[in-house]
mmCIF file of C-alpha atoms and ligand atoms in Angstrom:
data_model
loop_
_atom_site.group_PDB
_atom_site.id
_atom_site.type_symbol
_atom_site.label_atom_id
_atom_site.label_comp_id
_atom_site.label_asym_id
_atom_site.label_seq_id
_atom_site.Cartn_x
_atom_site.Cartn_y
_atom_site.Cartn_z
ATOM 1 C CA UNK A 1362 -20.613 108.349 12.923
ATOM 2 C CA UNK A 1363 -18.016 105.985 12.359
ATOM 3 C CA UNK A 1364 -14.873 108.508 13.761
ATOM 4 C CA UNK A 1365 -11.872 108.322 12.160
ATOM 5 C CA UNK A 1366 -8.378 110.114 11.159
ATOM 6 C CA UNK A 1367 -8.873 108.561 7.886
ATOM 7 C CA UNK A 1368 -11.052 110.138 5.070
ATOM 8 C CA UNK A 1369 -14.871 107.656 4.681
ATOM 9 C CA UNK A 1370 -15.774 106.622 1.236
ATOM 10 C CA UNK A 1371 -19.048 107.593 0.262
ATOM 11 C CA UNK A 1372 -21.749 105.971 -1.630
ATOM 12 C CA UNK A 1373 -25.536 107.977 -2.161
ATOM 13 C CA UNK A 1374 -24.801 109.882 1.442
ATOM 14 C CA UNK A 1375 -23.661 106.817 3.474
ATOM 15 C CA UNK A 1376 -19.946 106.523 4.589
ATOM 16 C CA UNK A 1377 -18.202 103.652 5.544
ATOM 17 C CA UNK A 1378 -14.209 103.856 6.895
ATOM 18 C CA UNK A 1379 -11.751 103.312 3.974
ATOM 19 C CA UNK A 1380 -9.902 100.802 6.393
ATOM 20 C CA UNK A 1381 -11.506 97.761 7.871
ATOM 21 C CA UNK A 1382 -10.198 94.721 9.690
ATOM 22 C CA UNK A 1383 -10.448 91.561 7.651
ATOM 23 C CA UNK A 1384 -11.604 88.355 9.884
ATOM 24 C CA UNK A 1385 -10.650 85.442 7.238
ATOM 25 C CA UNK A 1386 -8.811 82.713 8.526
ATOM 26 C CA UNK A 1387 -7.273 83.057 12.167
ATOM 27 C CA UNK A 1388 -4.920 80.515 13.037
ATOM 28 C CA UNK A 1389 -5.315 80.696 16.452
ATOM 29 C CA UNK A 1390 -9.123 80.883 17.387
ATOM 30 C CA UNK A 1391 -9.130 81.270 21.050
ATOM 31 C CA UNK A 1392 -7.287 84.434 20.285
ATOM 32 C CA UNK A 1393 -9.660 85.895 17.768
ATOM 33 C CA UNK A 1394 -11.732 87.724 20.153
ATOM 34 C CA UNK A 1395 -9.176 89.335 21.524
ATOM 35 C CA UNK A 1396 -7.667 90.485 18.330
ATOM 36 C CA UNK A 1397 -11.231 92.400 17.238
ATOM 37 C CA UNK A 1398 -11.280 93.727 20.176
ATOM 38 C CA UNK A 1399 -7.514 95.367 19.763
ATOM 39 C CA UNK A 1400 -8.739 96.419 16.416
ATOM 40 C CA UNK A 1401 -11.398 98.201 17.548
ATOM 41 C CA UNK A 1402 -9.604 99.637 20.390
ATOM 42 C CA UNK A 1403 -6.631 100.772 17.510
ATOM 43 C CA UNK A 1404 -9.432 102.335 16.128
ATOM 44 C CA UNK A 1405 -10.939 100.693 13.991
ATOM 45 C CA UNK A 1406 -14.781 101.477 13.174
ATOM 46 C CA UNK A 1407 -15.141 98.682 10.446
ATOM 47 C CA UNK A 1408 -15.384 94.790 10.639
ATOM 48 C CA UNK A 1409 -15.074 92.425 7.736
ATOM 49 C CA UNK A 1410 -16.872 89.104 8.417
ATOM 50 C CA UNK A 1411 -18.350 86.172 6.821
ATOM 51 C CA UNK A 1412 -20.574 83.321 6.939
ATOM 52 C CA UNK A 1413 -18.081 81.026 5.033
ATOM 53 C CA UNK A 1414 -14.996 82.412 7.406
ATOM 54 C CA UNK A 1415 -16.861 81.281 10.359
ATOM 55 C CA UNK A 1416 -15.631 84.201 12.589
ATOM 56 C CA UNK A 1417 -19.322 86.385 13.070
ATOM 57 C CA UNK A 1418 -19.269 84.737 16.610
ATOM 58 C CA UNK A 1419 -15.920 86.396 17.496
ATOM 59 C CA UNK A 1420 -17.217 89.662 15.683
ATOM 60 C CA UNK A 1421 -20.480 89.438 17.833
ATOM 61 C CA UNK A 1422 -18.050 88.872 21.204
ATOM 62 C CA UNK A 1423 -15.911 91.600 20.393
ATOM 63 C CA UNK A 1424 -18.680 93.530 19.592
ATOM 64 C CA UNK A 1425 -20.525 93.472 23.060
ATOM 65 C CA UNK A 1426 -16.923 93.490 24.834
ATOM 66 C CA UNK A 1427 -16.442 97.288 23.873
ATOM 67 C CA UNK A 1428 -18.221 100.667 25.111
ATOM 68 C CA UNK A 1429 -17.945 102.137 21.482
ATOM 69 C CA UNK A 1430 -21.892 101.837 20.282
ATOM 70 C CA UNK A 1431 -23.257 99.368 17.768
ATOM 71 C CA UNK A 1432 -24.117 102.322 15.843
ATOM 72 C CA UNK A 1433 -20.443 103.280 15.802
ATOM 73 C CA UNK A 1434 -19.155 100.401 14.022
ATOM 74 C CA UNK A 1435 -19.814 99.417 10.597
ATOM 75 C CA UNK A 1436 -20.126 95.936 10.315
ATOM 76 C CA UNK A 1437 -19.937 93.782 7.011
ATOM 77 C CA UNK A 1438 -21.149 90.578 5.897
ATOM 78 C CA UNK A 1439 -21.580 88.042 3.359
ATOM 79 C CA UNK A 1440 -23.625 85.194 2.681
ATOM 80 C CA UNK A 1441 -22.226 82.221 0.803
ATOM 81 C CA UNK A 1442 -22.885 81.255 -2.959
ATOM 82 C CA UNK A 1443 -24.269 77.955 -2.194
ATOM 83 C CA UNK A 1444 -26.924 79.673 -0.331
ATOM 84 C CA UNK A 1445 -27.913 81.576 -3.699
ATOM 85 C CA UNK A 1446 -31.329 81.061 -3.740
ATOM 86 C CA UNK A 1447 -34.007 82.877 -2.010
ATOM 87 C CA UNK A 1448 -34.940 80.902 0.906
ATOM 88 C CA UNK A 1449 -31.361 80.035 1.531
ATOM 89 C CA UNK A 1450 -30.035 83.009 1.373
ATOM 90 C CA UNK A 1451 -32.966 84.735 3.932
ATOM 91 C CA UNK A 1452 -31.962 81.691 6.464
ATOM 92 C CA UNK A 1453 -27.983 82.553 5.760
ATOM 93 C CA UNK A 1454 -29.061 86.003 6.853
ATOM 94 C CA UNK A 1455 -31.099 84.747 10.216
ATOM 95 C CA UNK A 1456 -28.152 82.864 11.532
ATOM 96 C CA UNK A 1457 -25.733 85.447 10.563
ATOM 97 C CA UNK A 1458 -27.235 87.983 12.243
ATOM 98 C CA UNK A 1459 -28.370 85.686 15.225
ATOM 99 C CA UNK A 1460 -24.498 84.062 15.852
ATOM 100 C CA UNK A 1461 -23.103 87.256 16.011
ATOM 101 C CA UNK A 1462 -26.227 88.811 18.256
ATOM 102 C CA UNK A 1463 -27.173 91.660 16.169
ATOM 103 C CA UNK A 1464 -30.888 93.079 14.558
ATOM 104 C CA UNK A 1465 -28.617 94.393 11.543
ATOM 105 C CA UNK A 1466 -25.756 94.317 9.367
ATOM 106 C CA UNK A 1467 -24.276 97.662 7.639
ATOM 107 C CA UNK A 1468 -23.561 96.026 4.756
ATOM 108 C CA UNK A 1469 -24.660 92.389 3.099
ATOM 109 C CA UNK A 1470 -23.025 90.742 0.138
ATOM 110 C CA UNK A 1471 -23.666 88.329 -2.149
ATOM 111 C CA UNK A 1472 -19.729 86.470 -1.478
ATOM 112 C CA UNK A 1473 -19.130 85.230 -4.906
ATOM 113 C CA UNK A 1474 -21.657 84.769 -8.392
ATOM 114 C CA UNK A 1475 -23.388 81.339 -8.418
ATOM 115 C CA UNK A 1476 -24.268 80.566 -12.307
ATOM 116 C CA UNK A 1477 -26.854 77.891 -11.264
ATOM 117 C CA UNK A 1478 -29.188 80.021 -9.557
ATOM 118 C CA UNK A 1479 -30.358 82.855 -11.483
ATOM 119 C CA UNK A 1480 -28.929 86.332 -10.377
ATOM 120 C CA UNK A 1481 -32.545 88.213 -10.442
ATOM 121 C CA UNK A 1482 -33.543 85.529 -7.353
ATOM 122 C CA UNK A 1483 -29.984 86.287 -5.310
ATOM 123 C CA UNK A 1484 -30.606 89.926 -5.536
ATOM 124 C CA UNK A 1485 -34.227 89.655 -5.098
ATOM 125 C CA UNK A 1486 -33.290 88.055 -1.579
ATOM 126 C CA UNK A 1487 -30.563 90.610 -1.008
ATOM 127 C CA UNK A 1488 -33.061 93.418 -1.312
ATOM 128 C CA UNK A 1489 -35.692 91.914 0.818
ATOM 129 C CA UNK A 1490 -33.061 91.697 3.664
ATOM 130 C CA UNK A 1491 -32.756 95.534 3.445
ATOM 131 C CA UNK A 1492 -36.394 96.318 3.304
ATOM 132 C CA UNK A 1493 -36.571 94.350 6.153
ATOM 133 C CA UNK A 1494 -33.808 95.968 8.029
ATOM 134 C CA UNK A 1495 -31.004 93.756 8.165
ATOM 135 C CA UNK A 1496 -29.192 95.019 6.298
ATOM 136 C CA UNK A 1497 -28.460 99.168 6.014
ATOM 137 C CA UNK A 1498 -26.548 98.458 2.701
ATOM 138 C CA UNK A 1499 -26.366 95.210 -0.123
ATOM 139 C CA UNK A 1500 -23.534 94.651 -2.500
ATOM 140 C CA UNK A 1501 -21.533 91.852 -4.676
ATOM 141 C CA UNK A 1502 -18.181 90.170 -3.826
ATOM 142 C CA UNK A 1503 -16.269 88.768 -6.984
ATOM 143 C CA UNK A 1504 -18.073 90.326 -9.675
ATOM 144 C CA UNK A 1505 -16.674 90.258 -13.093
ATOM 145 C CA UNK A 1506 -17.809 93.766 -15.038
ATOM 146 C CA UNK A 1507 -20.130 91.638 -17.058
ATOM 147 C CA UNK A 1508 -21.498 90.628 -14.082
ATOM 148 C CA UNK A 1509 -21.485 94.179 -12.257
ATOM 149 C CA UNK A 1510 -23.785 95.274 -15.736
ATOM 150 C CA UNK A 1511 -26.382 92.362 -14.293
ATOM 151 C CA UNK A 1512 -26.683 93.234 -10.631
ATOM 152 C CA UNK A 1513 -26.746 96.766 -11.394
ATOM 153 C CA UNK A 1514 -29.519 96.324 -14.084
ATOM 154 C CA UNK A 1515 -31.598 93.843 -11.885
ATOM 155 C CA UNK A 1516 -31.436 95.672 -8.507
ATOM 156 C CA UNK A 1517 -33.752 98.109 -7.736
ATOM 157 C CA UNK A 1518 -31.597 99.414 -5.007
ATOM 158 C CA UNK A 1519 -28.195 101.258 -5.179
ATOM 159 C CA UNK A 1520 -25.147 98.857 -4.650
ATOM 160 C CA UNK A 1521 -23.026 99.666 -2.032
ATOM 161 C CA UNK A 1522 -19.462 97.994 -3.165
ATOM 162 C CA UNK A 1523 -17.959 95.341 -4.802
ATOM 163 C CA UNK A 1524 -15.489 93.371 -2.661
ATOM 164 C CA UNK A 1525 -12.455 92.391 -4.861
ATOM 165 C CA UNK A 1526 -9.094 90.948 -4.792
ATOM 166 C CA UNK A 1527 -6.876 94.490 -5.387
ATOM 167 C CA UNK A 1528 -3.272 95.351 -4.718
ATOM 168 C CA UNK A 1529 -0.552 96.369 -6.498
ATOM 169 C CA UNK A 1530 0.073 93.151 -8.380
ATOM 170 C CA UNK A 1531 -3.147 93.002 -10.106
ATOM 171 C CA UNK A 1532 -4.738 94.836 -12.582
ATOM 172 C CA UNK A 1533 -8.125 96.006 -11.737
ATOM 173 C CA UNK A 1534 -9.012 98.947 -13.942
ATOM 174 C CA UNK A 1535 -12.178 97.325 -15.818
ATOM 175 C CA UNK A 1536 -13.773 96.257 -12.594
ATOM 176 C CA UNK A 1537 -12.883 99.100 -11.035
ATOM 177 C CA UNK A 1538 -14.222 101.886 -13.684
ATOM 178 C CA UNK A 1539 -17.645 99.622 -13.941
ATOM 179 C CA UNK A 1540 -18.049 100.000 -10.624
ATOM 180 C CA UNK A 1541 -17.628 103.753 -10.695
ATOM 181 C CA UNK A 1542 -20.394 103.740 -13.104
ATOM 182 C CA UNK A 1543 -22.897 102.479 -11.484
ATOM 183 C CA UNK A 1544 -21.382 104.504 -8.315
ATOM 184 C CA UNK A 1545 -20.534 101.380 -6.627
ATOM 185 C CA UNK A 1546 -17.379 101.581 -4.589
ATOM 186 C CA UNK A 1547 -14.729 98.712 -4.298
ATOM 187 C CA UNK A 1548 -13.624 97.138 -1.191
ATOM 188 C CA UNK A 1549 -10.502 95.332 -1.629
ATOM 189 C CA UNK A 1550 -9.976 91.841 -0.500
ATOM 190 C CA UNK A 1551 -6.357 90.485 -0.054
ATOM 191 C CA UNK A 1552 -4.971 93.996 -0.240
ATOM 192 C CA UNK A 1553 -1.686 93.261 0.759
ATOM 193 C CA UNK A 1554 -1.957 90.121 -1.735
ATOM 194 C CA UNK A 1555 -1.281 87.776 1.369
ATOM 195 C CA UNK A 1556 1.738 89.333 2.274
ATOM 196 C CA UNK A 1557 3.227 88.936 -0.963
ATOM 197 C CA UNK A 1558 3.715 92.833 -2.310
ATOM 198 C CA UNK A 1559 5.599 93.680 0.995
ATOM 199 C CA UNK A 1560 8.521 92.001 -0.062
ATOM 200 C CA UNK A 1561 8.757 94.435 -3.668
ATOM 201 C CA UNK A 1562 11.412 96.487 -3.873
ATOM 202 C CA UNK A 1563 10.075 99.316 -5.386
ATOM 203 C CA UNK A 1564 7.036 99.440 -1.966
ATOM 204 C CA UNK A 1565 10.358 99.062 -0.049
ATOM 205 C CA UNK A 1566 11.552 102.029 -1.584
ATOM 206 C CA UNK A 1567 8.619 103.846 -1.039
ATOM 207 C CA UNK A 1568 8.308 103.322 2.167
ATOM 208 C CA UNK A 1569 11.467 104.252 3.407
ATOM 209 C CA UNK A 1570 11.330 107.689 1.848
ATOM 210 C CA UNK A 1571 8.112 107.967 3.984
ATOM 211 C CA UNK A 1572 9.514 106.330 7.267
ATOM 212 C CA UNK A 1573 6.587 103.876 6.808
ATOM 213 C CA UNK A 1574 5.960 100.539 6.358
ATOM 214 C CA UNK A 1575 5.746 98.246 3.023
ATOM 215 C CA UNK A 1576 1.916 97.903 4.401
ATOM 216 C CA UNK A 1577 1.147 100.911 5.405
ATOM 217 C CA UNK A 1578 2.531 102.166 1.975
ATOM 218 C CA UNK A 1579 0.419 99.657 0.015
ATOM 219 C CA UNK A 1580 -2.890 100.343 2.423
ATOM 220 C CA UNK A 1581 -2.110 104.162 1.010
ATOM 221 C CA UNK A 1582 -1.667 103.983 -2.526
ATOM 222 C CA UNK A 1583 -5.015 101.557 -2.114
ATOM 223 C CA UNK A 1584 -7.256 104.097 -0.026
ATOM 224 C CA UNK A 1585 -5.495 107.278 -1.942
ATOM 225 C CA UNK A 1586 -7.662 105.937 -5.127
ATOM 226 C CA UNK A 1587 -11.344 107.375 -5.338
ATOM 227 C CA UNK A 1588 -13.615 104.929 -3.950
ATOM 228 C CA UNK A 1589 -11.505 102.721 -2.344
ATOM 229 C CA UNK A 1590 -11.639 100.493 0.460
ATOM 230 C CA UNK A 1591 -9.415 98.123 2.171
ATOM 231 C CA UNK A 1592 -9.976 94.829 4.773
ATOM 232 C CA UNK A 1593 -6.588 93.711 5.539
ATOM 233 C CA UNK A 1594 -6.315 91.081 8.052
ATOM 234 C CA UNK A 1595 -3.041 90.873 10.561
ATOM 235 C CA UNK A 1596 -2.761 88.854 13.502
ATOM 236 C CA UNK A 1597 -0.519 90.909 15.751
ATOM 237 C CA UNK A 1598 -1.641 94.312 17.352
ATOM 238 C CA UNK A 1599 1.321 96.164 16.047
ATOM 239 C CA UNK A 1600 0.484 95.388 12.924
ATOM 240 C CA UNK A 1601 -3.273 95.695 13.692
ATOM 241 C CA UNK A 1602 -2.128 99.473 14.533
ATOM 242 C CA UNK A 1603 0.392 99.924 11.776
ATOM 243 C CA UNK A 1604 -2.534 99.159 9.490
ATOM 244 C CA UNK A 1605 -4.528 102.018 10.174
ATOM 245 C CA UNK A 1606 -1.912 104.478 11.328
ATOM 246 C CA UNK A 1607 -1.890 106.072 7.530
ATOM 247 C CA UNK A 1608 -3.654 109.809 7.815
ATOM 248 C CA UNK A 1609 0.183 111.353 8.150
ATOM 249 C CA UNK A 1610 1.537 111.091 5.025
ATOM 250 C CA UNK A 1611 0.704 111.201 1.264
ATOM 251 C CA UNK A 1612 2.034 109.638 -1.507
ATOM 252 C CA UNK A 1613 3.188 111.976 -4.533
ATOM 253 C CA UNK A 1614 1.501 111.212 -8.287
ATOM 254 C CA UNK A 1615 4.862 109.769 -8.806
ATOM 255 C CA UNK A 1616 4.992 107.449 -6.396
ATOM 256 C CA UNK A 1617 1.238 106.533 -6.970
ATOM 257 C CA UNK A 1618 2.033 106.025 -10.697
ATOM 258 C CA UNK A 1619 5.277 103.710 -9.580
ATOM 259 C CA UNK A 1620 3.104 101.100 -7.561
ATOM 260 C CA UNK A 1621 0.253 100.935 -10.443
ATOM 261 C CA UNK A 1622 2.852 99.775 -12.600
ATOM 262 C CA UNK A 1623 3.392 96.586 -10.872
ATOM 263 C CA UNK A 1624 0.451 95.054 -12.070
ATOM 264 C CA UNK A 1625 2.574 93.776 -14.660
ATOM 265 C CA UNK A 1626 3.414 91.245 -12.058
ATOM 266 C CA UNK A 1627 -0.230 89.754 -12.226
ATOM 267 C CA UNK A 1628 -0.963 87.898 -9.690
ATOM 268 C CA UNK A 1629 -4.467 86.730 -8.450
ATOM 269 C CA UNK A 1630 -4.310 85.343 -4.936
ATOM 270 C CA UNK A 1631 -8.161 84.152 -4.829
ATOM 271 C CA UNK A 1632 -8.812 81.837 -7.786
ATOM 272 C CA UNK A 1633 -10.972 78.670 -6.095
ATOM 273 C CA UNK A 1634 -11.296 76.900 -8.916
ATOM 274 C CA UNK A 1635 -14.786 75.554 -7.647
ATOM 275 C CA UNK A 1636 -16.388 79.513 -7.100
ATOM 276 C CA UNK A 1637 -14.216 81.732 -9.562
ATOM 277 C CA UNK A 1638 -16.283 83.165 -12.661
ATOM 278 C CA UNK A 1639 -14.326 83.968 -15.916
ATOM 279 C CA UNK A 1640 -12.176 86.783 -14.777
ATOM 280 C CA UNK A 1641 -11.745 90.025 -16.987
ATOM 281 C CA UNK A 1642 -9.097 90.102 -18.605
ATOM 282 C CA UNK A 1643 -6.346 93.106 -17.796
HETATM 283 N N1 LIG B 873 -14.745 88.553 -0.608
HETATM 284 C C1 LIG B 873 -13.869 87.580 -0.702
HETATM 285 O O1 LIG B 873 -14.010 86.638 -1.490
HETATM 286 C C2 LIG B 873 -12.632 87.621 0.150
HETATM 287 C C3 LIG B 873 -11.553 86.773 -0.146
HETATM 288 C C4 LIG B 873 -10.421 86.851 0.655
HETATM 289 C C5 LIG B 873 -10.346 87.743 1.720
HETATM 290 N N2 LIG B 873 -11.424 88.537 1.994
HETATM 291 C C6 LIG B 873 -11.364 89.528 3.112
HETATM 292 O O2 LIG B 873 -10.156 90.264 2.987
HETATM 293 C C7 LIG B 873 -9.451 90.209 4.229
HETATM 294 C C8 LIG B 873 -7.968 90.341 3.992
HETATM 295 O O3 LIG B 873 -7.481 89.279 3.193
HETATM 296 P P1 LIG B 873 -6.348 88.274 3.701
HETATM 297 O O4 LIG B 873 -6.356 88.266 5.171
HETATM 298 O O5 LIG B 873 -6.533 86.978 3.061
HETATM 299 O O6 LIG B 873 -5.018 88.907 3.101
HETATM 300 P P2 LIG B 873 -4.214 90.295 3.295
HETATM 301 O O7 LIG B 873 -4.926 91.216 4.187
HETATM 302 O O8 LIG B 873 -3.815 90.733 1.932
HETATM 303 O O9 LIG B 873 -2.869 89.821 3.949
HETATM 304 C C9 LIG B 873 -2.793 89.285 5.223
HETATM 305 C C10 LIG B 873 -1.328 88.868 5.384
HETATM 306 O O10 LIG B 873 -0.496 90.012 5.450
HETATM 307 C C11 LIG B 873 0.213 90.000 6.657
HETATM 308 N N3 LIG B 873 0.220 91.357 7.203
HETATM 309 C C12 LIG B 873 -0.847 92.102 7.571
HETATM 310 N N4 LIG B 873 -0.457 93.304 8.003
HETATM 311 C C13 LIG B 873 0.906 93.326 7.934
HETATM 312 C C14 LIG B 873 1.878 94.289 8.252
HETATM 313 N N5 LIG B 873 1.541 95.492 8.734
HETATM 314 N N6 LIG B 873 3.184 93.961 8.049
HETATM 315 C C15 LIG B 873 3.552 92.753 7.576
HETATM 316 N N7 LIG B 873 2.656 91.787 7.242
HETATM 317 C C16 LIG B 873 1.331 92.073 7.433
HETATM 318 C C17 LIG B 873 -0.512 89.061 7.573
HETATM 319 O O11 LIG B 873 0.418 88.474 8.399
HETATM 320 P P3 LIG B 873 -0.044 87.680 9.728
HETATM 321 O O12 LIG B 873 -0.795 86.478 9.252
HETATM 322 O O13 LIG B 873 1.230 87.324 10.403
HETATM 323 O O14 LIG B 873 -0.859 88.640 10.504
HETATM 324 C C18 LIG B 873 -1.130 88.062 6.602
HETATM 325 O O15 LIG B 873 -0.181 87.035 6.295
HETATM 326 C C19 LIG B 873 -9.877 88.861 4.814
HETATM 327 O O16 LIG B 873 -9.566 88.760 6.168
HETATM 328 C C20 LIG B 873 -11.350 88.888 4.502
HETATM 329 O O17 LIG B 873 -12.023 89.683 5.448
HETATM 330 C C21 LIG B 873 -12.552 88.501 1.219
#
């Protein structure tokens, strides 16, 4: 299930690819489709989607344009905060699953916290979606560790991931050791922080010792962390390709230590001022 060069992350028995293709924001609509599709031919076995980034149609297009089974292709999606509460959320769910033409998701999140509605009736919805079989997995996006200590407490069932902004520029570790914890992995949003790490010198350094990219070097140190997942999102097949073209090198301890120490550049990409809870401090 799921083939790939690339080593799975697994969580209680169920792997998901350690790469996915992030579907936030295309420019360009009409070409959407066609750049799923590329994905998926480049190899990709993992979709990032949305209610709030309107693209599940495009997924669902993609989806039935390709010979690779449903079952082969791990699809994830999210429902939005202001559809926190129960009945909301279970009719987010419906037209999710009925835009993009599918009986099932392989993973549902909760996108961001929403402090009005009370967290025990979002993951009370979350959970009924899975015993109902629409979704294989449930998890959190943007959940500070305080917040990780209250979904893991209420839920009854395991927690797949929590999707958060991670790259080299920011420093994760609280989130990312809660997480562990409760053996919850972390998918990283914005992995390539927008675009912005591929310009640091020290990335540019790597990457030339390894003949490789500043993304594919940053998609590495990422993915060579326990647990770790990444959805970045690029809009040309090369870089579609380049992406996910990482099983033939390594990085050294060294180099891994290197990157981590950029954090000191702290930068948070994803701060909506309207959604953002009080973020952990490094
Ligand atoms: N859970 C959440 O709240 C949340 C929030 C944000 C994002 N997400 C998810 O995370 C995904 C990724 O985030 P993102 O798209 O905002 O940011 P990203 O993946 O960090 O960065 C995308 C940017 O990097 C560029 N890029 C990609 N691959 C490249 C390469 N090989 N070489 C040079 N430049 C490259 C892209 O350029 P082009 O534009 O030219 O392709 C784009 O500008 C989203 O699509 C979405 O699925 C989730």
């Amino acid at each position: 299930m799921f083939p790939s060069a690339l080593p799975a992350v697994s969580v209680s028995g169920v792997n998901i690819p350690s790469i996915g293709y992030g579907t936030m924001l295309f420019p360009e609509p009409e070409k959407a489709v066609t750049l799923i599709s590329e994905a998926i031919k480049s190899g990709y076995r993992h979709i990032d989607t949305a209610r709030k980034y309107g693209s599940e149609q495009w997924v669902g297009e993609a989806l039935r344009s390709t010979d690779i089974g449903r079952e082969n292709i791990w699809i994830t999606t999210k429902v939005t905060e202001e559809n926190a509460k129960a009945d909301d959320f279970e009719r987010s769910v419906e037209k999710s699953l009925e835009t993009m033409q599918l009986n099932y998701v392989d993973l549902l999140l909760i996108h961001w916290p929403q402090p009005k509605v009370p967290l025990s009736e979002t993951i009370g919805a979350l959970i009924k979606a899975k015993r109902h079989g629409l979704a294989k997995n449930i998890g959190i996006s943007n959940f500070t560790v305080e917040l990780i200590h209250k979904a893991a407490q209420i839920s009854s069932e395991q927690l797949f991931t929590n999707q958060v902004e991670y790259h080299p520029y920011i420093n994760q570790d609280k989130v990312i050791q809660t997480c562990r914890n409760y053996g919850i992995s972390v998918t990283c949003h914005v992995p390539l922080a927008r675009g912005v790490v591929l310009k640091d010198p020290e990335i540019i350094k790597i990457a030339q010792i390894h003949q490789k990219s500043p993304a594919q070097v940053t998609l590495k140190w990422l993915i060579q962390q326990e647990n770790i997942i990444a959805v970045p999102r690029a809009l040309s097949i090369e870089q579609i390709k380049e992406n996910i073209d990482l099983a033939d090198f390594s990085l050294s301890n060294e180099q891994m230590g290197r990157i981590s120490r950029l954090r000191s550049r702290n930068l948070r990409v994803v701060d909506p001022e309207v959604r953002r809870p009080i973020w952990d401090l490094p």
